[in-house]
PDB file of C-alpha atoms in Angstrom:
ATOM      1  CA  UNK E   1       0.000   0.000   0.000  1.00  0.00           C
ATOM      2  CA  UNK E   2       1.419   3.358  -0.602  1.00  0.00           C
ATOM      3  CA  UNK E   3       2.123   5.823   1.845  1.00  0.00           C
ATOM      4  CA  UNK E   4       1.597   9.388   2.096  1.00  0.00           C
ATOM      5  CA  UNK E   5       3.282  11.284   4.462  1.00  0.00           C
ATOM      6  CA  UNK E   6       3.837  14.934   5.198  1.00  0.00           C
ATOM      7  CA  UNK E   7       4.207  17.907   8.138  1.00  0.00           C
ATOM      8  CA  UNK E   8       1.360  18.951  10.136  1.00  0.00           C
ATOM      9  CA  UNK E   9       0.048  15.845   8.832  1.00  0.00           C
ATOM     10  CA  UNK E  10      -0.918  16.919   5.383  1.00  0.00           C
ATOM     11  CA  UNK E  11      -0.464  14.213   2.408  1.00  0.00           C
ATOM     12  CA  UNK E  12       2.227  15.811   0.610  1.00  0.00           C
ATOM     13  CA  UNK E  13       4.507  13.024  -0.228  1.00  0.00           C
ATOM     14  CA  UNK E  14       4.066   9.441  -0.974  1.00  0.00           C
ATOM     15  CA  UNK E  15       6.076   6.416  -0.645  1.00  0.00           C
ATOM     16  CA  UNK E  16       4.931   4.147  -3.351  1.00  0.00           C
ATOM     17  CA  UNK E  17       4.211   0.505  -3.170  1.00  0.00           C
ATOM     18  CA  UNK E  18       6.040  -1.993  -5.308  1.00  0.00           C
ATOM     19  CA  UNK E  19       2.628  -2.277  -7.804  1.00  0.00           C
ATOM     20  CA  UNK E  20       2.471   1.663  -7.804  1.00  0.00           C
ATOM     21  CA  UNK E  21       6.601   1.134  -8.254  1.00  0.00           C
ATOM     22  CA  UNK E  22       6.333  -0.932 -11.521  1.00  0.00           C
ATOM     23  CA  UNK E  23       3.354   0.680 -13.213  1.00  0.00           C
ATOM     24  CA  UNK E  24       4.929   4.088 -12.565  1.00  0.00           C
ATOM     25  CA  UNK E  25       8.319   3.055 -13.972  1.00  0.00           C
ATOM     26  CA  UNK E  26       6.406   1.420 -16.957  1.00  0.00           C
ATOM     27  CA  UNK E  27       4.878   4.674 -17.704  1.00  0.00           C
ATOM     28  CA  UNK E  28       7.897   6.746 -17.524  1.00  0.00           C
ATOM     29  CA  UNK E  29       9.829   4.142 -20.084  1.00  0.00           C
ATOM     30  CA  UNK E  30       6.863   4.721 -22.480  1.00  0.00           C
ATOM     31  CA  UNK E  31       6.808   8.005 -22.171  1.00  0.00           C
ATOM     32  CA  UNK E  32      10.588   7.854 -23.027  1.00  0.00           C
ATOM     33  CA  UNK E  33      10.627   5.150 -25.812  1.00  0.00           C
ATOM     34  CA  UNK E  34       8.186   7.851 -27.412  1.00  0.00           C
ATOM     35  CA  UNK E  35      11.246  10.386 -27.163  1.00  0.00           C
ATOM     36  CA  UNK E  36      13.893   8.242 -28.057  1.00  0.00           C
ATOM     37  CA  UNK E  37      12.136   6.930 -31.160  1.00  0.00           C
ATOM     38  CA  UNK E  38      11.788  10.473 -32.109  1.00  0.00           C
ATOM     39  CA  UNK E  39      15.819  10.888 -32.020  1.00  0.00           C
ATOM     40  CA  UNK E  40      15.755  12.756 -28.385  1.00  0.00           C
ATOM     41  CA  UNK E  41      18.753  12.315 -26.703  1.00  0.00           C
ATOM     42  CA  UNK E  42      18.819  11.723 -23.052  1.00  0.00           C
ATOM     43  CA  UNK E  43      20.138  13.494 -19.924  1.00  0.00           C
ATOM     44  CA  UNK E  44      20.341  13.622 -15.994  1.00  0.00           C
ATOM     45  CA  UNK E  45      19.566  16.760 -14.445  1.00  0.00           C
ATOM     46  CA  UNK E  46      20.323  17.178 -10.919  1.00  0.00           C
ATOM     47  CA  UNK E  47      17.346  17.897  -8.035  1.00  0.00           C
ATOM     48  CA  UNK E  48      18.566  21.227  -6.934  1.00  0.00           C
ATOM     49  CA  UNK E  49      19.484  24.514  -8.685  1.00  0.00           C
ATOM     50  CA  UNK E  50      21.668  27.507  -7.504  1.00  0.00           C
ATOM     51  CA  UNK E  51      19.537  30.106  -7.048  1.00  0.00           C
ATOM     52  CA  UNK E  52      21.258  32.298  -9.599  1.00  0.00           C
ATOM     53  CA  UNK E  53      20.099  29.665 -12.520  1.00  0.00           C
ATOM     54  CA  UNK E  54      16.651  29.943 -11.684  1.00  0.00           C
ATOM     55  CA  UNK E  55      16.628  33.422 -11.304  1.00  0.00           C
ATOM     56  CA  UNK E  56      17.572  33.901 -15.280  1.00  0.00           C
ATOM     57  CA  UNK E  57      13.737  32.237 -15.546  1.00  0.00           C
ATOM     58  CA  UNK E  58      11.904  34.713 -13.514  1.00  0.00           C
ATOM     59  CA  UNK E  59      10.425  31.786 -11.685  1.00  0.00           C
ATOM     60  CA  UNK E  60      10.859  33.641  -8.228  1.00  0.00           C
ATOM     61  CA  UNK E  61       8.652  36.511 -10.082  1.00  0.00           C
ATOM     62  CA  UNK E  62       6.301  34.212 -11.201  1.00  0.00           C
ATOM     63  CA  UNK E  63       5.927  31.452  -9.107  1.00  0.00           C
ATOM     64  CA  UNK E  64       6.850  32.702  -5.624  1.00  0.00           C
ATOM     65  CA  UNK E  65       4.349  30.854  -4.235  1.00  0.00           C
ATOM     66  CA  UNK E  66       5.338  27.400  -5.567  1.00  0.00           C
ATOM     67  CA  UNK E  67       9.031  27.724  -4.889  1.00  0.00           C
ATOM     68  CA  UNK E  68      11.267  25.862  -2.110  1.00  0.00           C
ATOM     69  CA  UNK E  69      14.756  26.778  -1.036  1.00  0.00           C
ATOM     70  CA  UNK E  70      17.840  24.508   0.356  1.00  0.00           C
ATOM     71  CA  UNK E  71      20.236  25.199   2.577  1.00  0.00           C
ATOM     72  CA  UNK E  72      22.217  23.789   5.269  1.00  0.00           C
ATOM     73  CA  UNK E  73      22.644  24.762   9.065  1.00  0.00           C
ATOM     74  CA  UNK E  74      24.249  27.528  11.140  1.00  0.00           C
ATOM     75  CA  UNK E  75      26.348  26.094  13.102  1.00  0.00           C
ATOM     76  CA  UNK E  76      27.987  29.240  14.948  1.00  0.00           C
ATOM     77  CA  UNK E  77      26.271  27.850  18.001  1.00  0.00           C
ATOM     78  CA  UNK E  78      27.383  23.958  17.835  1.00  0.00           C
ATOM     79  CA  UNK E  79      23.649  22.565  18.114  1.00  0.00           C
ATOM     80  CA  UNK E  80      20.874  22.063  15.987  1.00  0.00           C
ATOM     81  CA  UNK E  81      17.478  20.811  17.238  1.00  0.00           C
ATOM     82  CA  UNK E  82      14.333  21.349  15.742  1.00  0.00           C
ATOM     83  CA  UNK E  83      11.372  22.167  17.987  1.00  0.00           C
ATOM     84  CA  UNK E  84       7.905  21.063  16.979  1.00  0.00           C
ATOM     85  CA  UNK E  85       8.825  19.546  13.936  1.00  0.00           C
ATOM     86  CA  UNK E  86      10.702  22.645  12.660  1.00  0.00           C
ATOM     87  CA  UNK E  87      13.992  24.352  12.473  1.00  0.00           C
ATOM     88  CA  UNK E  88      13.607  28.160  12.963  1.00  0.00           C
ATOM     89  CA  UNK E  89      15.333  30.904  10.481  1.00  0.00           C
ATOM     90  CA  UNK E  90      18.212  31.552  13.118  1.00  0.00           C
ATOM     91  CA  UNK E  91      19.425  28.014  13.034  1.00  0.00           C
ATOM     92  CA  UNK E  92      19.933  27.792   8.582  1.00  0.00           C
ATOM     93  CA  UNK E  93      22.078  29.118   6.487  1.00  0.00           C
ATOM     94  CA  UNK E  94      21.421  31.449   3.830  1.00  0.00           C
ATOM     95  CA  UNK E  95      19.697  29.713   0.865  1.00  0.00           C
ATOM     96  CA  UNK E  96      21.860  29.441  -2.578  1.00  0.00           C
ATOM     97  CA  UNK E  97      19.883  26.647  -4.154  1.00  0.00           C
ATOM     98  CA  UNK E  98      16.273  26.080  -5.112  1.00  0.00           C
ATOM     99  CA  UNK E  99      14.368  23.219  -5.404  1.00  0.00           C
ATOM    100  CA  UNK E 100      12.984  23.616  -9.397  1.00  0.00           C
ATOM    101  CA  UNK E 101       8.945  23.003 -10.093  1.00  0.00           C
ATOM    102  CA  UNK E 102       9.726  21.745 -13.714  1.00  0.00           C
ATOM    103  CA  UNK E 103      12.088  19.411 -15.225  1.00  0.00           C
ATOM    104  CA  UNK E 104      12.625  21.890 -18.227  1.00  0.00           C
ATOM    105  CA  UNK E 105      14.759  24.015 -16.857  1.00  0.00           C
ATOM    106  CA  UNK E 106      17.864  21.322 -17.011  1.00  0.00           C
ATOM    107  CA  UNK E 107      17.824  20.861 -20.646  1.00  0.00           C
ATOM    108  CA  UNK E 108      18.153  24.895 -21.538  1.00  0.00           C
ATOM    109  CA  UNK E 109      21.261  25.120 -18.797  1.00  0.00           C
ATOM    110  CA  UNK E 110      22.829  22.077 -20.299  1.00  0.00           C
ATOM    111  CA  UNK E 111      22.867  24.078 -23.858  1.00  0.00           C
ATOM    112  CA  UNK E 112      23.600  27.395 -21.984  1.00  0.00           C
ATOM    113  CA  UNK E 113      26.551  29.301 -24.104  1.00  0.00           C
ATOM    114  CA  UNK E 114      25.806  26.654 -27.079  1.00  0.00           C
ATOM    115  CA  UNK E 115      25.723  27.314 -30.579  1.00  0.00           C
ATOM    116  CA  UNK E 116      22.683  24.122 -31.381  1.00  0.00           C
ATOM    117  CA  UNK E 117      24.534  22.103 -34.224  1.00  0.00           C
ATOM    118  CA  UNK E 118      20.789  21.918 -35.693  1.00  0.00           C
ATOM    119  CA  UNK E 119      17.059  21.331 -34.111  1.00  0.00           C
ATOM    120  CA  UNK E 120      17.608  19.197 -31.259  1.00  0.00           C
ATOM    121  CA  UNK E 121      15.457  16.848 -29.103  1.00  0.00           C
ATOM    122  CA  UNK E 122      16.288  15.617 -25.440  1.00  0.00           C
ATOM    123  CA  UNK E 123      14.280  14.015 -22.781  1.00  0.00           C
ATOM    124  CA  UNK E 124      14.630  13.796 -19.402  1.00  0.00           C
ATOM    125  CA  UNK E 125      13.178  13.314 -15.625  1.00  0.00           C
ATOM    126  CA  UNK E 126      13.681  14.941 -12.463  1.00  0.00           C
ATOM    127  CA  UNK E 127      11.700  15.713  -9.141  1.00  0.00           C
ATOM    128  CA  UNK E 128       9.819  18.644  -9.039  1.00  0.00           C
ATOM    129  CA  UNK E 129       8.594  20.487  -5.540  1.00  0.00           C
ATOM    130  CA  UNK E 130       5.602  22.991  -5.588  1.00  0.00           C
ATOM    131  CA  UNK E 131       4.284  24.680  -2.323  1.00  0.00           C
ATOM    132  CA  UNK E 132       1.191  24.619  -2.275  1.00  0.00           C
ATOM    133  CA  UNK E 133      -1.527  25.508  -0.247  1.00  0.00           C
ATOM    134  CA  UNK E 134      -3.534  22.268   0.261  1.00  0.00           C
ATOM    135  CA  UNK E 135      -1.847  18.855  -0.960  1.00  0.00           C
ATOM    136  CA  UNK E 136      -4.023  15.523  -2.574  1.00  0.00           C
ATOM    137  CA  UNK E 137      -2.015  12.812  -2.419  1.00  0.00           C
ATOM    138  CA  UNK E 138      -0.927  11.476  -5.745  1.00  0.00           C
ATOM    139  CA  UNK E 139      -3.512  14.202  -7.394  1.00  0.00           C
ATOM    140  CA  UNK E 140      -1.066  16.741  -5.546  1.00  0.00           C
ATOM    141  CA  UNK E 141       2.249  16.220  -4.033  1.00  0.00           C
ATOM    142  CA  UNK E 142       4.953  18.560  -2.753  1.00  0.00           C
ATOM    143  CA  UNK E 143       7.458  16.552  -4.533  1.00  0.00           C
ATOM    144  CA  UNK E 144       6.725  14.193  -7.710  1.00  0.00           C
ATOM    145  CA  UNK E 145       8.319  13.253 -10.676  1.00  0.00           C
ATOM    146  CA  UNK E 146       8.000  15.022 -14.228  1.00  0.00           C
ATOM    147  CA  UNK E 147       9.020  13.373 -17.863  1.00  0.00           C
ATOM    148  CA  UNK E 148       9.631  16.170 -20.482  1.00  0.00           C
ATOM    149  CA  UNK E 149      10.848  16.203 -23.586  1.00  0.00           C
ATOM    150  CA  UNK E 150      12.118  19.338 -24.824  1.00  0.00           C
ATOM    151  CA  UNK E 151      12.655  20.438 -28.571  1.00  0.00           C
ATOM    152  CA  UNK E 152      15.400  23.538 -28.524  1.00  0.00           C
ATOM    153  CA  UNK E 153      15.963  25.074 -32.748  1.00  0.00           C
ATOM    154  CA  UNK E 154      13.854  26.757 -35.124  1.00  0.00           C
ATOM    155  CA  UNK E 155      10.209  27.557 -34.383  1.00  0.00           C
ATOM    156  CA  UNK E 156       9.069  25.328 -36.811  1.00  0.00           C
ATOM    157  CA  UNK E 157      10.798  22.548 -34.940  1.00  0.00           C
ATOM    158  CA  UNK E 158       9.348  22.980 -31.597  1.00  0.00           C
ATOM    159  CA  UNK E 159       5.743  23.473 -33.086  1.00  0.00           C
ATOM    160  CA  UNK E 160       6.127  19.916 -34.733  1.00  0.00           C
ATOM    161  CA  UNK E 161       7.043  18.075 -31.798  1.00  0.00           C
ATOM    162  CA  UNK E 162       4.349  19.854 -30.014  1.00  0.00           C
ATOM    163  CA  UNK E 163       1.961  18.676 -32.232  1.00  0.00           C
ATOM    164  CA  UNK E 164       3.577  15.498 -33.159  1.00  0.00           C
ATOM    165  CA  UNK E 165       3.341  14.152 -29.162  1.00  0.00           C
ATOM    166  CA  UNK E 166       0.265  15.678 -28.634  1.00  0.00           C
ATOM    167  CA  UNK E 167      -1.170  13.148 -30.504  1.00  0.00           C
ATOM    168  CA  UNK E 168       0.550  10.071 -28.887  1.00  0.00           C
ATOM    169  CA  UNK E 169      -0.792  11.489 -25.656  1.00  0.00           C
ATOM    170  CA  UNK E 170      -4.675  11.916 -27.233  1.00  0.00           C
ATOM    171  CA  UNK E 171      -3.628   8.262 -29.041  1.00  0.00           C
ATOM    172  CA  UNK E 172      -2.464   6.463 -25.684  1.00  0.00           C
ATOM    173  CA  UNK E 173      -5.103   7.866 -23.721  1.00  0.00           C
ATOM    174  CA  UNK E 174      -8.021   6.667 -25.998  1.00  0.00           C
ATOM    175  CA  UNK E 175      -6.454   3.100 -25.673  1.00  0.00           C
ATOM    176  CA  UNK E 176      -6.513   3.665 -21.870  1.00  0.00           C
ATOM    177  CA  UNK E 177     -10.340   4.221 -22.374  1.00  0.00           C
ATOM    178  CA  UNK E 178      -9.145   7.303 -20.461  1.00  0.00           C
ATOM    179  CA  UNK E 179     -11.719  10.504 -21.370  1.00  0.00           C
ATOM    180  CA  UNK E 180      -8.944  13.352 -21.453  1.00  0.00           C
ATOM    181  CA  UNK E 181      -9.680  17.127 -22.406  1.00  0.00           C
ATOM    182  CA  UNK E 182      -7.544  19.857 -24.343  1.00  0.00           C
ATOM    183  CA  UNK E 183      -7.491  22.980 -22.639  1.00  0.00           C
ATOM    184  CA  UNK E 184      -5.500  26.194 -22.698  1.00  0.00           C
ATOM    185  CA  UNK E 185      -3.569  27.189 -19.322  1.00  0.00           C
ATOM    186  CA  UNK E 186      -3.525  30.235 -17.744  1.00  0.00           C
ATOM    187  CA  UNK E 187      -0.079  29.796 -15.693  1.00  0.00           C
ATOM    188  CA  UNK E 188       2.012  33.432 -15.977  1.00  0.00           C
ATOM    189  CA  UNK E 189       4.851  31.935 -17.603  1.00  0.00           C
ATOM    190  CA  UNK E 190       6.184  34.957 -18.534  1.00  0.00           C
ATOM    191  CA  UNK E 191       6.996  38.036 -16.699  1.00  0.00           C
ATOM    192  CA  UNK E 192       3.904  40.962 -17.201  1.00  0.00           C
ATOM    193  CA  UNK E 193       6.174  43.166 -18.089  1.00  0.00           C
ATOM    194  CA  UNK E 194       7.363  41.070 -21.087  1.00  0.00           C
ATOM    195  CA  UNK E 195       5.813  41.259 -24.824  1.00  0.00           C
ATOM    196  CA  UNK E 196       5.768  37.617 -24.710  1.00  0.00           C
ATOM    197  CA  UNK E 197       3.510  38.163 -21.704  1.00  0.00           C
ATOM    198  CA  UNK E 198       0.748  39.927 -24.385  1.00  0.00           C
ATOM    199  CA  UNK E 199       1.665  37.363 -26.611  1.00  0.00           C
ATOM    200  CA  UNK E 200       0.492  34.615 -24.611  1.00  0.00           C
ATOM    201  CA  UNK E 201      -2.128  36.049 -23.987  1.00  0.00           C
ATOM    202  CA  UNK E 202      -3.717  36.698 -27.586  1.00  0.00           C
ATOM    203  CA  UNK E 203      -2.230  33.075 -28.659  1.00  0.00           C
ATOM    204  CA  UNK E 204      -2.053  30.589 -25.377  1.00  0.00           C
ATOM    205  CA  UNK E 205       1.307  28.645 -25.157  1.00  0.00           C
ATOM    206  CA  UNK E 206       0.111  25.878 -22.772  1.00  0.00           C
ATOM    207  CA  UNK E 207      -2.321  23.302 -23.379  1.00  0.00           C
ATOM    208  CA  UNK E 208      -2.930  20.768 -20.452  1.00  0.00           C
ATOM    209  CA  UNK E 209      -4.389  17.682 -21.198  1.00  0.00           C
ATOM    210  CA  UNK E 210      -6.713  16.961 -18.330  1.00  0.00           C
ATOM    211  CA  UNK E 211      -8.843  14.068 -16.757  1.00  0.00           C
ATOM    212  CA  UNK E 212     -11.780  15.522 -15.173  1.00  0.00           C
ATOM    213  CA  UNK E 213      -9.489  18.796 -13.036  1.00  0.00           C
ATOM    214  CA  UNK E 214      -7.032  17.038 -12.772  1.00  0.00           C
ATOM    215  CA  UNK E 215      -4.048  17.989 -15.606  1.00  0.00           C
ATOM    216  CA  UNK E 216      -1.621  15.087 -16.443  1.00  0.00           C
ATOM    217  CA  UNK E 217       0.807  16.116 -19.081  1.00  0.00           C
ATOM    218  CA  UNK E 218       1.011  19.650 -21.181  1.00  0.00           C
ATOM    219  CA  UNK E 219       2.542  20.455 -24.054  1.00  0.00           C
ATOM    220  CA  UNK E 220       4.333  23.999 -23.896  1.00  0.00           C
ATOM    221  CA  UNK E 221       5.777  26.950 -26.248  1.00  0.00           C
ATOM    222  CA  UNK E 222       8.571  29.383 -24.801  1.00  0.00           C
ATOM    223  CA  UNK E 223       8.910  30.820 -27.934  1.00  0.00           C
ATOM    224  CA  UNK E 224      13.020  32.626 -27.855  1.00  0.00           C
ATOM    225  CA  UNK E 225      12.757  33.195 -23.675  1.00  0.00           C
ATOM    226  CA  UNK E 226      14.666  30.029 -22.654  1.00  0.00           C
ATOM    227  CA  UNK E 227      16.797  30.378 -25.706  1.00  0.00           C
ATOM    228  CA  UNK E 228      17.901  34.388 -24.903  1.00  0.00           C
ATOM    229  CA  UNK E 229      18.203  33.400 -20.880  1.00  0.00           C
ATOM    230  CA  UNK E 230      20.717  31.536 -21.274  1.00  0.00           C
ATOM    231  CA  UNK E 231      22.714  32.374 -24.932  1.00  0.00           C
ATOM    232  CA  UNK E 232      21.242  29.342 -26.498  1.00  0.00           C
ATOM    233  CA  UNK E 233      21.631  30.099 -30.217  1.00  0.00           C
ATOM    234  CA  UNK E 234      20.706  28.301 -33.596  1.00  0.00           C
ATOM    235  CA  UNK E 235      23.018  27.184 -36.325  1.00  0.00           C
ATOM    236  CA  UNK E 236      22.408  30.859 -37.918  1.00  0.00           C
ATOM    237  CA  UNK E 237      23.319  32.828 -34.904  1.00  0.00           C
ATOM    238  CA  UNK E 238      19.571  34.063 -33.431  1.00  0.00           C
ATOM    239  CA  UNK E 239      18.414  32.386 -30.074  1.00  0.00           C
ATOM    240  CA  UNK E 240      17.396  29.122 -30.118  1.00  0.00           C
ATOM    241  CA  UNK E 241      13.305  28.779 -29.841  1.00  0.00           C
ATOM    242  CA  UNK E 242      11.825  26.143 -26.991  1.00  0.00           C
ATOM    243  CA  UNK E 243       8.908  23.882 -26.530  1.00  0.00           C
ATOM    244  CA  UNK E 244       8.191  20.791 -24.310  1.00  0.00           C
ATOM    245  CA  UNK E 245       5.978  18.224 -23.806  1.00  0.00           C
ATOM    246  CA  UNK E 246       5.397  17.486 -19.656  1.00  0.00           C
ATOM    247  CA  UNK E 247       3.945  14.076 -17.964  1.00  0.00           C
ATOM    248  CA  UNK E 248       3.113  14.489 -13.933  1.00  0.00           C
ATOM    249  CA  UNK E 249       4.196  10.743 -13.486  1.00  0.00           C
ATOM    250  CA  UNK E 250       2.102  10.360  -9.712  1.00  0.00           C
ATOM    251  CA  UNK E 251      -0.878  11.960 -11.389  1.00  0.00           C
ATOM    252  CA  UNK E 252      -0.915   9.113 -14.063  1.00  0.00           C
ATOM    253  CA  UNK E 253      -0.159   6.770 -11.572  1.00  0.00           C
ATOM    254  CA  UNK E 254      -4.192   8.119  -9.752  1.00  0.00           C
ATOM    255  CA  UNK E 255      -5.554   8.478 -12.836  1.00  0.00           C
ATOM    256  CA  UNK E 256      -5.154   4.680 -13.580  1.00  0.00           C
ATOM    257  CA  UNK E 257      -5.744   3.655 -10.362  1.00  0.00           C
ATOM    258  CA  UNK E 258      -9.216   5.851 -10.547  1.00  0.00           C
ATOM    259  CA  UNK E 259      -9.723   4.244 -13.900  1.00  0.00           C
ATOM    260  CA  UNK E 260      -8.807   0.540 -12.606  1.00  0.00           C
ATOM    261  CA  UNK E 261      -9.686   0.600  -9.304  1.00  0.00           C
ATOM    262  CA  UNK E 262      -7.087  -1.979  -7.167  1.00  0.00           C
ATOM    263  CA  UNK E 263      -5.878  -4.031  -9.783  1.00  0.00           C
ATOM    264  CA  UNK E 264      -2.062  -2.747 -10.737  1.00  0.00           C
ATOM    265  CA  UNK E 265      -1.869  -5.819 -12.427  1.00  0.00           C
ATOM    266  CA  UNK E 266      -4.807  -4.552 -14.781  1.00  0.00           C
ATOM    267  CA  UNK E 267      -3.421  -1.317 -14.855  1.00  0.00           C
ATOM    268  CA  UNK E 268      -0.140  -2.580 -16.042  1.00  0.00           C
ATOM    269  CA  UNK E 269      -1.506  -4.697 -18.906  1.00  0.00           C
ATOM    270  CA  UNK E 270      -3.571  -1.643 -20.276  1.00  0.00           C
ATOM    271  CA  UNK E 271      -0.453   0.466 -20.223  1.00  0.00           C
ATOM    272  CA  UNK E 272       1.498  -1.765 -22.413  1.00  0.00           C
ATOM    273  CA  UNK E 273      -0.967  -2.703 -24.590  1.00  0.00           C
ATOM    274  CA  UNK E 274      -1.753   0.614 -25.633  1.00  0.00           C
ATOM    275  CA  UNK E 275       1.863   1.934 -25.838  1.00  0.00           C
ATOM    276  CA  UNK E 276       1.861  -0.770 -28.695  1.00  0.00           C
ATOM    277  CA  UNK E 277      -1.365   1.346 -29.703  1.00  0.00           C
ATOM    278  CA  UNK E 278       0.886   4.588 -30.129  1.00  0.00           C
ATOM    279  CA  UNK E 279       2.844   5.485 -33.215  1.00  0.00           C
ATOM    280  CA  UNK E 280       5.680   7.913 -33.112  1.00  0.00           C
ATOM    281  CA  UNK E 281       8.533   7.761 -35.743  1.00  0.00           C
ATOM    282  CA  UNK E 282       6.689   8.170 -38.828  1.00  0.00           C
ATOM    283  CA  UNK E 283       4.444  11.001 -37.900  1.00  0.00           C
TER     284      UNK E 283
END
């Protein structure tokens, strides 16, 4: 059975069971064979960011209220105890690393300072932390794992893998039998101030795909942002243009477990069979 566990009692992270193990890791190696068919390449991002890096995405800007920081103890006064379940601010360090809420952001610093030989593909997977206000188990977790796969090169490049996985995830959920709606987002991804800002807003750049509220992947433009952040430039010398395509892993997971009920066995079965269902190469 998998546990949830969390402070003050709230469900905010989950030890998973070995059936919620395997179908999990299933799902993540389809969602990668669907990368890796499509020439991505892969990497291994780390769980924590300096500070500094993930200030060049304005995410303390725009998500303040989803972001954690890490740091380590004070320990000008030789003893650290925590009282209540909590260390107070006189007993840490100042923070210099933050805990990222997408696994994006590794694949743009990997290329940061890179001339792109030509469009390029990765994927990867990383935890992700968001605090939120209220937590829902695997529906909502303070930390959970995110597949992406990220297309960095011309505009026309990220557009087509948009649109080219986008229809693997409509394709594998309609062999899941699993009733999943296309809908813009609203999230602020860039800053107000920013003409991409009114640009996002006349054209949306986020679609989530969602089962009932609950969204499970996206698929996301960043037009030249990521690509100008961090000197990420094309064969011809202009910034490189962004897009990727996001799967919450744990919100599968419930999804399937809503949509099987307590057979992971089940669960498992349907998952491969309709990977076999999805096409990917020769779109």
């Amino acid at each position: 059975m998998t546990r949830l566990t969390g402070a003050a009692g709230a469900p905010a992270l989950a030890i998973l069971d070995p059936a919620a193990t395997r179908l999990l890791d299933t799902l993540d190696a389809v969602f990668t064979d669907w990368g890796l068919r499509a020439g991505a390449e892969e990497i291994s991002p780390p769980p924590l960011y300096p500070v500094s890096d993930l200030e060049k995405f304005d995410v303390y800007d725009n998500f303040p209220h989803l972001a954690w920081a890490a740091t380590g103890f004070d320990l000008a006064d030789g003893e650290v105890k925590a009282v209540d379940g909590e260390f107070g601010p006189g007993t840490l360090q100042q923070a210099r690393y933050g805990l990222p809420h997408a696994t994006c952001y590794g694949a743009y610093l990997y290329h940061e300072g890179d001339r792109l030989p030509g469009d390029t593909l990765l994927t990867l997977v990383n935890r992700c932390f968001r605090h939120e206000e209220r937590y829902g188990g695997l529906r909502r977790l303070a930390s959970f794992r995110m597949r992406e796969i990220v297309a960095l090169g011309s505009h026309a490049h990220t557009q087509d893998v948009i649109a080219r996985f986008g229809r693997c995830i409509e394709d594998f959920a309609t062999a899941l039998g699993l009733g999943l709606e296309r809908q813009a987002a609203t999230d602020p991804f860039f800053r107000s101030d920013d003409a991409r800002a009114l640009m996002a807003r006349l054209s949306p750049v986020k679609y989530e795909y969602q089962y009932g509220d609950l969204a499970i992947a996206s698929v996301n433009t960043h037009r030249n942002f990521f690509g100008e952040r961090c000197a990420i430039l094309k064969p011809d010398g202009e910034h490189a243009h962004t897009s990727c395509v996001a799967f919450g892993l744990e919100r599968w997971l419930w999804v399937l477990q809503d949509r099987f009920g307590t057979d992971p066995d089940a669960a498992l079965d349907a998952v491969r069979r309709a990977a076999d269902a999805v096409t990917v190469a020769d779109r």
